[in-house]
Amino acid sequence: MTEVLVDNWLEEKKRQAKTAYENCPIPDKVSHLWKYSDPECFEYDLKNLPVCSSGKLKLSVSGNLNNVVIMELSEAYKNEKYKELILKYFGKHTESYPNRLALLNESIWSSGYFLCLKKNQKVEEPITVKLSSDGVSDFCAVRNLIVLEEGSSINLIDEIVAENKTPLLINLVSEIFLDKNSKLNYANIQLYSKEVTSHNFQRAKLEEKSELTNVFIALGGKISKVDLGANLSKSHAQVTTYGIVLGDNNQKFDHHTTVEHNAPYTKSDLNFRVALKGKARSAYTGNLKISHEAIKSDAHQENRNLLLSADAKAESIPELEILTNDVTRCNHGVTVGQIDKDQLYYLMTRGLEQGEAEQIIIEGFLEPTLSKIPDKALNEEVSLRIKKKLGVV
Amino acid sequence: MALELNNEYQYGFHDSEENYAFKSTRGLTKEIVLSISKMKNEPKWMTEFRLKALEIFYKKPMPKWGNTGLLAEIDFENIFYYVKSSEKQEKNWEDVPKEIKNTFDRLGIPEAERKFLAGVSAQYESEVVYHSLREDLKKLGVLFLDMDSGLREHPEIVKKYFATIIPSEDNKFAALNSAVWSGGSFIYVPPNTNVEIPLQAYFRINTENMGQFERTLIIADEGSSVHYIEGCTAPTYSSDSLHSAVVELIALKNAKIRYTTIQNWSKNVYNLVTKRAVAHEGAVVEWLDGNMGSKLTMKYPSIYLVGERAHGEVVSVALASGSDQHQDAGAKIVHAAPNTTSVITSKSISRNGGRATYRGLLKVHKGAFNVKSTVKCDALMLDEKSRSDTYPTMEIDEKGVQIEHEATVSKIEDEKLFYLMSRGLSEEQAKLMIVNGFMEPFVKELPMEYAVELNRLIELEMEGAVG
């Protein structure tokens, strides 16, 4: 590869992705991943670009940034210190997991960050990355790249705010690479206005003994589709996923998780809690694969749905594909129900009004996930927003 | 005791084909459909129904899900769509042709029949050749006929219910069955009649490349109850055979239907079956579904709970043994009325590279409040070559519901094995005991002779599981 090509590498990537995108058909609704969301909702006509309709999400970072490298991805590429890492990792996941919308992202992304932790750097205090929209664009493609080198660890929070009054389509792709013994506590707080349609594609590759904790809180948006994938590629790697969906009115949520156990002694745990009001609709589809090599794996998948109105809808498809018998544990569970009348009765006998009692039960239902948000202040803020949404404050 | 513990298919013998009264040519054309209908002297509406279904079959694409690789290997042009093995219906066992009797003797049917069976309609090839109905059932007014006779003798009942549960448009294989169906059972139980003895039919495939397209229709009128048992054995042949039945059950108000199947097709058979039941107010439908044989089985017994307080239950076991076997089975339950309840219990065992798949649907329609449903899937994997998949789907459109789903995948635990072996059992005996325990929820629901037969099948299958 010549120097010139290296300089143009990102541009070349964009061109290649554009061709691949154009050749990639719109997903078939038959495939279960698209059964509950119309793929057309996330399409964007490239002819509209590069007209100024495409906007950037403004990036602001808070927290103690010593020892942390975090900057706009496009800036990082220009920096000789990080260019090599970007050449090494950028686009690796979108290559391994071909996806039309990720290719769309790759061909036109304009904002997003690059986060890197050097070997053995441990950052205790949570770092909050706030992405906010300009409020006028109708489309933005965000691209993040997270690289944790051996033995490093960090608490990272993505807070995505889009208070748009006009329709906005967000296409987000995050690629995560966790080297040996590294540890990422990641939380994604989605606070979109009800004009936003979003597709969030996250893929993570975990090396030996690395750990990923993924917390996804979905409160806003008109249509939100989240596609999470973790590849436990080396032994003792571990991924834990917590999700909260709280929907009302006509909100639509579609969460998909794929966990691939590709090495011995790998562990995964997943707990998705969904509460729906009004005419809100949620689909959760999970795919848990245990390959032939992944002996002594331990996998658990749990999805609980609370329907608070007669018009709410919940779908759940937790799939298992197991190719070895030597598993430590492999199970999944789903429940769909309403507020337990016995619980309600108990609380009301203690003098609570029905509304208050329901409130407490719903909060209790979401609490196990909520408590996993690594930052106390943020935890309180999210709790407050949930209360607001439930109509308490 | 000298058991036949070889890996050869147990019932892998077949008769010579010379004595066949009629043999159609391979492939499917309008002419074949017309000649089937003509030969059976069918009313005009049935002929038209068949022709319309044929058009639908041509138009419908193959399923895009499941084991599409194996499905693509089906050569529709290389299949016999209708074979008739003797000219007329036999009334007594003595009149059944000797050659056919020999086959049944080896399957043990006459004994079962003599003991306590109400009626045996032994489907030999595409036509029912033997049919008996006990006098007391006749007195009760219970109709238990093969489907062809049912259409001839009770056209008004058949016309009223036929294809109302599974229309030809449902899927490609239902359309195929609708076009070329032959044989199967027709049962009508009058109101408030309780059929105490299970009604039973044996099915066999015999001619190489011959498809069997049974059509079964069971109607339990208000307040009645019936248990129907269908079991299959098939001889081994070299090229693939297609079995595509359509089974419709209708349980009217407060009626109860239990349908038990154990299929043990030889490993060259595609078993692509559409089975569906409708349960009206207060009715109960139970599918007991055992899948032991075939190359590829795709079977998802369904229950539509359309009346208040209806209850549906599916208990199924699948044994996938060897890399040439894929059991893609499951259950579908649709709650379309308030206060309905359902239970799905699925057990699968995969060994020797076999693949067992559970594919299920649980749907709660709007307005179906106060619904309770439990879905439990357990998979046991006996070696590291095998595969187990679970694809459950839950679609809930109503809030007043209680839905639980649970699935586990496990192997035979070393602790359990150790415990049993410390009590003096060999490893093989211990494993068999654990497997039998795992299958217990299914086996205990079966009539005794079936339970014995199934246990023996498992024993045969488990042979060589050690080492």
PDB file of N, CA and C in Angstrom, chain A residues 28 30 35-36 292 296 307-327 330-338, chain B residues 64-65 361 363 366 381-411:
ATOM      1  N   ASP A  28     -35.091  -8.566   3.897  1.00  0.00           N
ATOM      2  CA  ASP A  28     -36.380  -9.218   3.696  1.00  0.00           C
ATOM      3  C   ASP A  28     -37.112  -9.222   5.033  1.00  0.00           C
ATOM      4  N   VAL A  30     -39.116 -11.229   6.013  1.00  0.00           N
ATOM      5  CA  VAL A  30     -39.316 -12.593   6.493  1.00  0.00           C
ATOM      6  C   VAL A  30     -38.295 -12.942   7.571  1.00  0.00           C
ATOM      7  N   LYS A  35     -38.808  -8.700  11.278  1.00  0.00           N
ATOM      8  CA  LYS A  35     -40.226  -9.017  11.290  1.00  0.00           C
ATOM      9  C   LYS A  35     -41.068  -7.898  11.914  1.00  0.00           C
ATOM     10  N   TYR A  36     -40.486  -7.186  12.854  1.00  0.00           N
ATOM     11  CA  TYR A  36     -41.279  -6.223  13.615  1.00  0.00           C
ATOM     12  C   TYR A  36     -40.971  -4.766  13.311  1.00  0.00           C
ATOM     13  N   HIS A 292     -19.193 -25.201  18.632  1.00  0.00           N
ATOM     14  CA  HIS A 292     -18.659 -26.508  18.974  1.00  0.00           C
ATOM     15  C   HIS A 292     -17.462 -26.394  19.932  1.00  0.00           C
ATOM     16  N   LYS A 296     -17.868 -25.753  28.291  1.00  0.00           N
ATOM     17  CA  LYS A 296     -18.003 -25.173  29.632  1.00  0.00           C
ATOM     18  C   LYS A 296     -18.524 -23.728  29.585  1.00  0.00           C
ATOM     19  N   LEU A 307     -46.958  -5.186  30.562  1.00  0.00           N
ATOM     20  CA  LEU A 307     -47.880  -4.435  29.714  1.00  0.00           C
ATOM     21  C   LEU A 307     -48.824  -3.639  30.605  1.00  0.00           C
ATOM     22  N   LEU A 308     -48.775  -2.305  30.462  1.00  0.00           N
ATOM     23  CA  LEU A 308     -49.539  -1.449  31.365  1.00  0.00           C
ATOM     24  C   LEU A 308     -50.825  -0.925  30.735  1.00  0.00           C
ATOM     25  N   SER A 309     -51.033  -1.234  29.467  1.00  0.00           N
ATOM     26  CA  SER A 309     -52.293  -0.819  28.852  1.00  0.00           C
ATOM     27  C   SER A 309     -52.760  -1.887  27.896  1.00  0.00           C
ATOM     28  N   ALA A 310     -54.045  -1.827  27.560  1.00  0.00           N
ATOM     29  CA  ALA A 310     -54.620  -2.867  26.711  1.00  0.00           C
ATOM     30  C   ALA A 310     -54.096  -2.772  25.283  1.00  0.00           C
ATOM     31  N   ASP A 311     -53.582  -1.599  24.891  1.00  0.00           N
ATOM     32  CA  ASP A 311     -53.144  -1.424  23.513  1.00  0.00           C
ATOM     33  C   ASP A 311     -51.650  -1.651  23.313  1.00  0.00           C
ATOM     34  N   ALA A 312     -50.938  -1.885  24.398  1.00  0.00           N
ATOM     35  CA  ALA A 312     -49.498  -2.113  24.260  1.00  0.00           C
ATOM     36  C   ALA A 312     -49.256  -3.500  23.680  1.00  0.00           C
ATOM     37  N   LYS A 313     -48.129  -3.637  22.977  1.00  0.00           N
ATOM     38  CA  LYS A 313     -47.804  -4.926  22.365  1.00  0.00           C
ATOM     39  C   LYS A 313     -46.357  -5.289  22.672  1.00  0.00           C
ATOM     40  N   ALA A 314     -46.140  -6.540  22.982  1.00  0.00           N
ATOM     41  CA  ALA A 314     -44.765  -6.981  23.215  1.00  0.00           C
ATOM     42  C   ALA A 314     -44.514  -8.270  22.453  1.00  0.00           C
ATOM     43  N   GLU A 315     -43.365  -8.330  21.779  1.00  0.00           N
ATOM     44  CA  GLU A 315     -42.976  -9.556  21.097  1.00  0.00           C
ATOM     45  C   GLU A 315     -41.627  -9.993  21.627  1.00  0.00           C
ATOM     46  N   SER A 316     -41.446 -11.278  21.701  1.00  0.00           N
ATOM     47  CA  SER A 316     -40.177 -11.758  22.226  1.00  0.00           C
ATOM     48  C   SER A 316     -39.778 -13.039  21.510  1.00  0.00           C
ATOM     49  N   ILE A 317     -38.585 -13.046  20.966  1.00  0.00           N
ATOM     50  CA  ILE A 317     -38.067 -14.258  20.319  1.00  0.00           C
ATOM     51  C   ILE A 317     -36.644 -14.506  20.814  1.00  0.00           C
ATOM     52  N   PRO A 318     -36.490 -15.197  21.924  1.00  0.00           N
ATOM     53  CA  PRO A 318     -35.127 -15.478  22.361  1.00  0.00           C
ATOM     54  C   PRO A 318     -34.683 -16.827  21.788  1.00  0.00           C
ATOM     55  N   GLU A 319     -33.720 -16.818  20.909  1.00  0.00           N
ATOM     56  CA  GLU A 319     -33.325 -18.055  20.241  1.00  0.00           C
ATOM     57  C   GLU A 319     -32.042 -18.643  20.821  1.00  0.00           C
ATOM     58  N   LEU A 320     -31.971 -19.954  20.784  1.00  0.00           N
ATOM     59  CA  LEU A 320     -30.749 -20.641  21.220  1.00  0.00           C
ATOM     60  C   LEU A 320     -30.263 -21.522  20.088  1.00  0.00           C
ATOM     61  N   GLU A 321     -28.973 -21.480  19.804  1.00  0.00           N
ATOM     62  CA  GLU A 321     -28.382 -22.426  18.848  1.00  0.00           C
ATOM     63  C   GLU A 321     -27.154 -23.024  19.515  1.00  0.00           C
ATOM     64  N   ILE A 322     -27.283 -24.288  19.902  1.00  0.00           N
ATOM     65  CA  ILE A 322     -26.236 -24.888  20.723  1.00  0.00           C
ATOM     66  C   ILE A 322     -25.570 -26.020  19.961  1.00  0.00           C
ATOM     67  N   LEU A 323     -24.265 -25.933  19.788  1.00  0.00           N
ATOM     68  CA  LEU A 323     -23.559 -26.948  19.020  1.00  0.00           C
ATOM     69  C   LEU A 323     -22.593 -27.787  19.853  1.00  0.00           C
ATOM     70  N   THR A 324     -22.649 -27.663  21.165  1.00  0.00           N
ATOM     71  CA  THR A 324     -21.863 -28.571  21.984  1.00  0.00           C
ATOM     72  C   THR A 324     -22.705 -28.983  23.176  1.00  0.00           C
ATOM     73  N   ASN A 325     -22.465 -30.169  23.690  1.00  0.00           N
ATOM     74  CA  ASN A 325     -23.266 -30.584  24.846  1.00  0.00           C
ATOM     75  C   ASN A 325     -22.570 -30.252  26.153  1.00  0.00           C
ATOM     76  N   ASP A 326     -21.287 -29.877  26.047  1.00  0.00           N
ATOM     77  CA  ASP A 326     -20.521 -29.674  27.266  1.00  0.00           C
ATOM     78  C   ASP A 326     -20.668 -28.242  27.772  1.00  0.00           C
ATOM     79  N   VAL A 327     -21.907 -27.864  28.100  1.00  0.00           N
ATOM     80  CA  VAL A 327     -22.135 -26.514  28.589  1.00  0.00           C
ATOM     81  C   VAL A 327     -22.363 -26.543  30.099  1.00  0.00           C
ATOM     82  N   CYS A 330     -27.077 -23.339  30.180  1.00  0.00           N
ATOM     83  CA  CYS A 330     -27.580 -22.592  29.042  1.00  0.00           C
ATOM     84  C   CYS A 330     -29.083 -22.557  29.152  1.00  0.00           C
ATOM     85  N   ASN A 331     -29.621 -21.387  29.438  1.00  0.00           N
ATOM     86  CA  ASN A 331     -31.067 -21.321  29.532  1.00  0.00           C
ATOM     87  C   ASN A 331     -31.578 -19.921  29.211  1.00  0.00           C
ATOM     88  N   HIS A 332     -32.843 -19.838  28.946  1.00  0.00           N
ATOM     89  CA  HIS A 332     -33.441 -18.522  28.778  1.00  0.00           C
ATOM     90  C   HIS A 332     -34.871 -18.532  29.304  1.00  0.00           C
ATOM     91  N   GLY A 333     -35.351 -17.353  29.595  1.00  0.00           N
ATOM     92  CA  GLY A 333     -36.701 -17.250  30.114  1.00  0.00           C
ATOM     93  C   GLY A 333     -37.354 -15.980  29.616  1.00  0.00           C
ATOM     94  N   VAL A 334     -38.659 -16.057  29.401  1.00  0.00           N
ATOM     95  CA  VAL A 334     -39.419 -14.880  28.978  1.00  0.00           C
ATOM     96  C   VAL A 334     -40.693 -14.832  29.805  1.00  0.00           C
ATOM     97  N   THR A 335     -41.063 -13.658  30.228  1.00  0.00           N
ATOM     98  CA  THR A 335     -42.390 -13.527  30.809  1.00  0.00           C
ATOM     99  C   THR A 335     -43.066 -12.304  30.209  1.00  0.00           C
ATOM    100  N   VAL A 336     -44.360 -12.382  30.049  1.00  0.00           N
ATOM    101  CA  VAL A 336     -45.150 -11.215  29.656  1.00  0.00           C
ATOM    102  C   VAL A 336     -46.321 -11.178  30.629  1.00  0.00           C
ATOM    103  N   GLY A 337     -46.541 -10.038  31.234  1.00  0.00           N
ATOM    104  CA  GLY A 337     -47.656  -9.995  32.161  1.00  0.00           C
ATOM    105  C   GLY A 337     -48.022  -8.567  32.495  1.00  0.00           C
ATOM    106  N   GLN A 338     -48.966  -8.445  33.378  1.00  0.00           N
ATOM    107  CA  GLN A 338     -49.367  -7.120  33.835  1.00  0.00           C
ATOM    108  C   GLN A 338     -48.914  -6.989  35.290  1.00  0.00           C
TER     109      GLN A 338
ATOM    110  N   LYS B  64     -39.018 -20.104   3.258  1.00  0.00           N
ATOM    111  CA  LYS B  64     -37.692 -19.476   3.257  1.00  0.00           C
ATOM    112  C   LYS B  64     -36.996 -19.671   4.584  1.00  0.00           C
ATOM    113  N   TRP B  65     -37.618 -20.418   5.493  1.00  0.00           N
ATOM    114  CA  TRP B  65     -37.034 -20.605   6.812  1.00  0.00           C
ATOM    115  C   TRP B  65     -36.862 -22.096   7.060  1.00  0.00           C
ATOM    116  N   LEU B 361     -44.703 -20.735  18.390  1.00  0.00           N
ATOM    117  CA  LEU B 361     -45.339 -19.418  18.381  1.00  0.00           C
ATOM    118  C   LEU B 361     -46.381 -19.383  19.480  1.00  0.00           C
ATOM    119  N   LYS B 363     -49.241 -16.637  20.509  1.00  0.00           N
ATOM    120  CA  LYS B 363     -49.809 -15.345  20.121  1.00  0.00           C
ATOM    121  C   LYS B 363     -51.026 -15.056  20.988  1.00  0.00           C
ATOM    122  N   LYS B 366     -55.572  -9.193  20.613  1.00  0.00           N
ATOM    123  CA  LYS B 366     -56.224  -8.161  21.377  1.00  0.00           C
ATOM    124  C   LYS B 366     -57.627  -8.620  21.777  1.00  0.00           C
ATOM    125  N   MET B 381     -28.484 -32.900  25.248  1.00  0.00           N
ATOM    126  CA  MET B 381     -27.520 -33.192  24.186  1.00  0.00           C
ATOM    127  C   MET B 381     -26.572 -34.272  24.683  1.00  0.00           C
ATOM    128  N   LEU B 382     -26.492 -35.347  23.921  1.00  0.00           N
ATOM    129  CA  LEU B 382     -25.753 -36.502  24.427  1.00  0.00           C
ATOM    130  C   LEU B 382     -24.296 -36.539  23.976  1.00  0.00           C
ATOM    131  N   ASP B 383     -23.934 -35.726  23.021  1.00  0.00           N
ATOM    132  CA  ASP B 383     -22.522 -35.696  22.637  1.00  0.00           C
ATOM    133  C   ASP B 383     -22.177 -34.343  22.049  1.00  0.00           C
ATOM    134  N   GLU B 384     -20.873 -34.152  21.800  1.00  0.00           N
ATOM    135  CA  GLU B 384     -20.423 -32.823  21.378  1.00  0.00           C
ATOM    136  C   GLU B 384     -20.646 -32.582  19.888  1.00  0.00           C
ATOM    137  N   LYS B 385     -21.097 -33.616  19.150  1.00  0.00           N
ATOM    138  CA  LYS B 385     -21.307 -33.422  17.709  1.00  0.00           C
ATOM    139  C   LYS B 385     -22.702 -32.897  17.396  1.00  0.00           C
ATOM    140  N   SER B 386     -23.598 -33.035  18.351  1.00  0.00           N
ATOM    141  CA  SER B 386     -25.004 -32.762  18.076  1.00  0.00           C
ATOM    142  C   SER B 386     -25.337 -31.284  18.203  1.00  0.00           C
ATOM    143  N   ARG B 387     -26.565 -30.972  17.851  1.00  0.00           N
ATOM    144  CA  ARG B 387     -26.949 -29.558  17.851  1.00  0.00           C
ATOM    145  C   ARG B 387     -28.379 -29.410  18.356  1.00  0.00           C
ATOM    146  N   SER B 388     -28.604 -28.360  19.105  1.00  0.00           N
ATOM    147  CA  SER B 388     -29.940 -28.079  19.600  1.00  0.00           C
ATOM    148  C   SER B 388     -30.264 -26.607  19.385  1.00  0.00           C
ATOM    149  N   ASP B 389     -31.422 -26.327  18.787  1.00  0.00           N
ATOM    150  CA  ASP B 389     -31.843 -24.932  18.576  1.00  0.00           C
ATOM    151  C   ASP B 389     -33.188 -24.695  19.233  1.00  0.00           C
ATOM    152  N   THR B 390     -33.372 -23.486  19.691  1.00  0.00           N
ATOM    153  CA  THR B 390     -34.668 -23.096  20.235  1.00  0.00           C
ATOM    154  C   THR B 390     -35.082 -21.785  19.584  1.00  0.00           C
ATOM    155  N   TYR B 391     -36.186 -21.791  18.871  1.00  0.00           N
ATOM    156  CA  TYR B 391     -36.667 -20.562  18.231  1.00  0.00           C
ATOM    157  C   TYR B 391     -38.097 -20.282  18.679  1.00  0.00           C
ATOM    158  N   PRO B 392     -38.282 -19.751  19.851  1.00  0.00           N
ATOM    159  CA  PRO B 392     -39.647 -19.455  20.289  1.00  0.00           C
ATOM    160  C   PRO B 392     -40.038 -18.045  19.840  1.00  0.00           C
ATOM    161  N   THR B 393     -41.292 -17.850  19.532  1.00  0.00           N
ATOM    162  CA  THR B 393     -41.772 -16.503  19.203  1.00  0.00           C
ATOM    163  C   THR B 393     -42.974 -16.213  20.080  1.00  0.00           C
ATOM    164  N   MET B 394     -42.958 -15.037  20.683  1.00  0.00           N
ATOM    165  CA  MET B 394     -44.108 -14.651  21.500  1.00  0.00           C
ATOM    166  C   MET B 394     -44.618 -13.301  21.048  1.00  0.00           C
ATOM    167  N   GLU B 395     -45.890 -13.225  20.710  1.00  0.00           N
ATOM    168  CA  GLU B 395     -46.477 -11.964  20.270  1.00  0.00           C
ATOM    169  C   GLU B 395     -47.689 -11.673  21.144  1.00  0.00           C
ATOM    170  N   ILE B 396     -47.577 -10.639  21.938  1.00  0.00           N
ATOM    171  CA  ILE B 396     -48.615 -10.388  22.932  1.00  0.00           C
ATOM    172  C   ILE B 396     -49.244  -9.021  22.676  1.00  0.00           C
ATOM    173  N   ASP B 397     -50.538  -9.009  22.369  1.00  0.00           N
ATOM    174  CA  ASP B 397     -51.224  -7.753  22.058  1.00  0.00           C
ATOM    175  C   ASP B 397     -52.249  -7.369  23.116  1.00  0.00           C
ATOM    176  N   GLU B 398     -52.181  -7.990  24.263  1.00  0.00           N
ATOM    177  CA  GLU B 398     -53.192  -7.697  25.281  1.00  0.00           C
ATOM    178  C   GLU B 398     -52.511  -7.651  26.637  1.00  0.00           C
ATOM    179  N   LYS B 399     -52.992  -6.779  27.527  1.00  0.00           N
ATOM    180  CA  LYS B 399     -52.246  -6.610  28.765  1.00  0.00           C
ATOM    181  C   LYS B 399     -52.589  -7.624  29.855  1.00  0.00           C
ATOM    182  N   GLY B 400     -53.840  -8.063  29.917  1.00  0.00           N
ATOM    183  CA  GLY B 400     -54.204  -8.920  31.042  1.00  0.00           C
ATOM    184  C   GLY B 400     -53.754 -10.347  30.842  1.00  0.00           C
ATOM    185  N   VAL B 401     -52.478 -10.551  30.755  1.00  0.00           N
ATOM    186  CA  VAL B 401     -51.976 -11.889  30.426  1.00  0.00           C
ATOM    187  C   VAL B 401     -50.882 -12.317  31.385  1.00  0.00           C
ATOM    188  N   GLN B 402     -50.653 -13.599  31.425  1.00  0.00           N
ATOM    189  CA  GLN B 402     -49.551 -14.134  32.201  1.00  0.00           C
ATOM    190  C   GLN B 402     -48.828 -15.153  31.324  1.00  0.00           C
ATOM    191  N   ILE B 403     -47.705 -14.750  30.803  1.00  0.00           N
ATOM    192  CA  ILE B 403     -46.988 -15.617  29.872  1.00  0.00           C
ATOM    193  C   ILE B 403     -45.635 -15.977  30.465  1.00  0.00           C
ATOM    194  N   GLU B 404     -45.304 -17.231  30.430  1.00  0.00           N
ATOM    195  CA  GLU B 404     -43.984 -17.637  30.897  1.00  0.00           C
ATOM    196  C   GLU B 404     -43.354 -18.548  29.873  1.00  0.00           C
ATOM    197  N   HIS B 405     -42.115 -18.306  29.605  1.00  0.00           N
ATOM    198  CA  HIS B 405     -41.393 -19.192  28.714  1.00  0.00           C
ATOM    199  C   HIS B 405     -40.048 -19.507  29.340  1.00  0.00           C
ATOM    200  N   GLU B 406     -39.650 -20.753  29.226  1.00  0.00           N
ATOM    201  CA  GLU B 406     -38.389 -21.163  29.804  1.00  0.00           C
ATOM    202  C   GLU B 406     -37.746 -22.182  28.886  1.00  0.00           C
ATOM    203  N   ALA B 407     -36.470 -22.113  28.719  1.00  0.00           N
ATOM    204  CA  ALA B 407     -35.791 -23.138  27.935  1.00  0.00           C
ATOM    205  C   ALA B 407     -34.461 -23.460  28.579  1.00  0.00           C
ATOM    206  N   THR B 408     -34.115 -24.713  28.576  1.00  0.00           N
ATOM    207  CA  THR B 408     -32.793 -25.091  29.074  1.00  0.00           C
ATOM    208  C   THR B 408     -32.167 -26.080  28.099  1.00  0.00           C
ATOM    209  N   VAL B 409     -30.863 -26.028  28.030  1.00  0.00           N
ATOM    210  CA  VAL B 409     -30.120 -26.992  27.242  1.00  0.00           C
ATOM    211  C   VAL B 409     -29.088 -27.601  28.166  1.00  0.00           C
ATOM    212  N   SER B 410     -29.019 -28.924  28.193  1.00  0.00           N
ATOM    213  CA  SER B 410     -28.054 -29.518  29.107  1.00  0.00           C
ATOM    214  C   SER B 410     -27.532 -30.839  28.568  1.00  0.00           C
ATOM    215  N   LYS B 411     -26.564 -31.359  29.250  1.00  0.00           N
ATOM    216  CA  LYS B 411     -26.084 -32.703  28.911  1.00  0.00           C
ATOM    217  C   LYS B 411     -26.440 -33.616  30.087  1.00  0.00           C
TER     218      LYS B 411
END
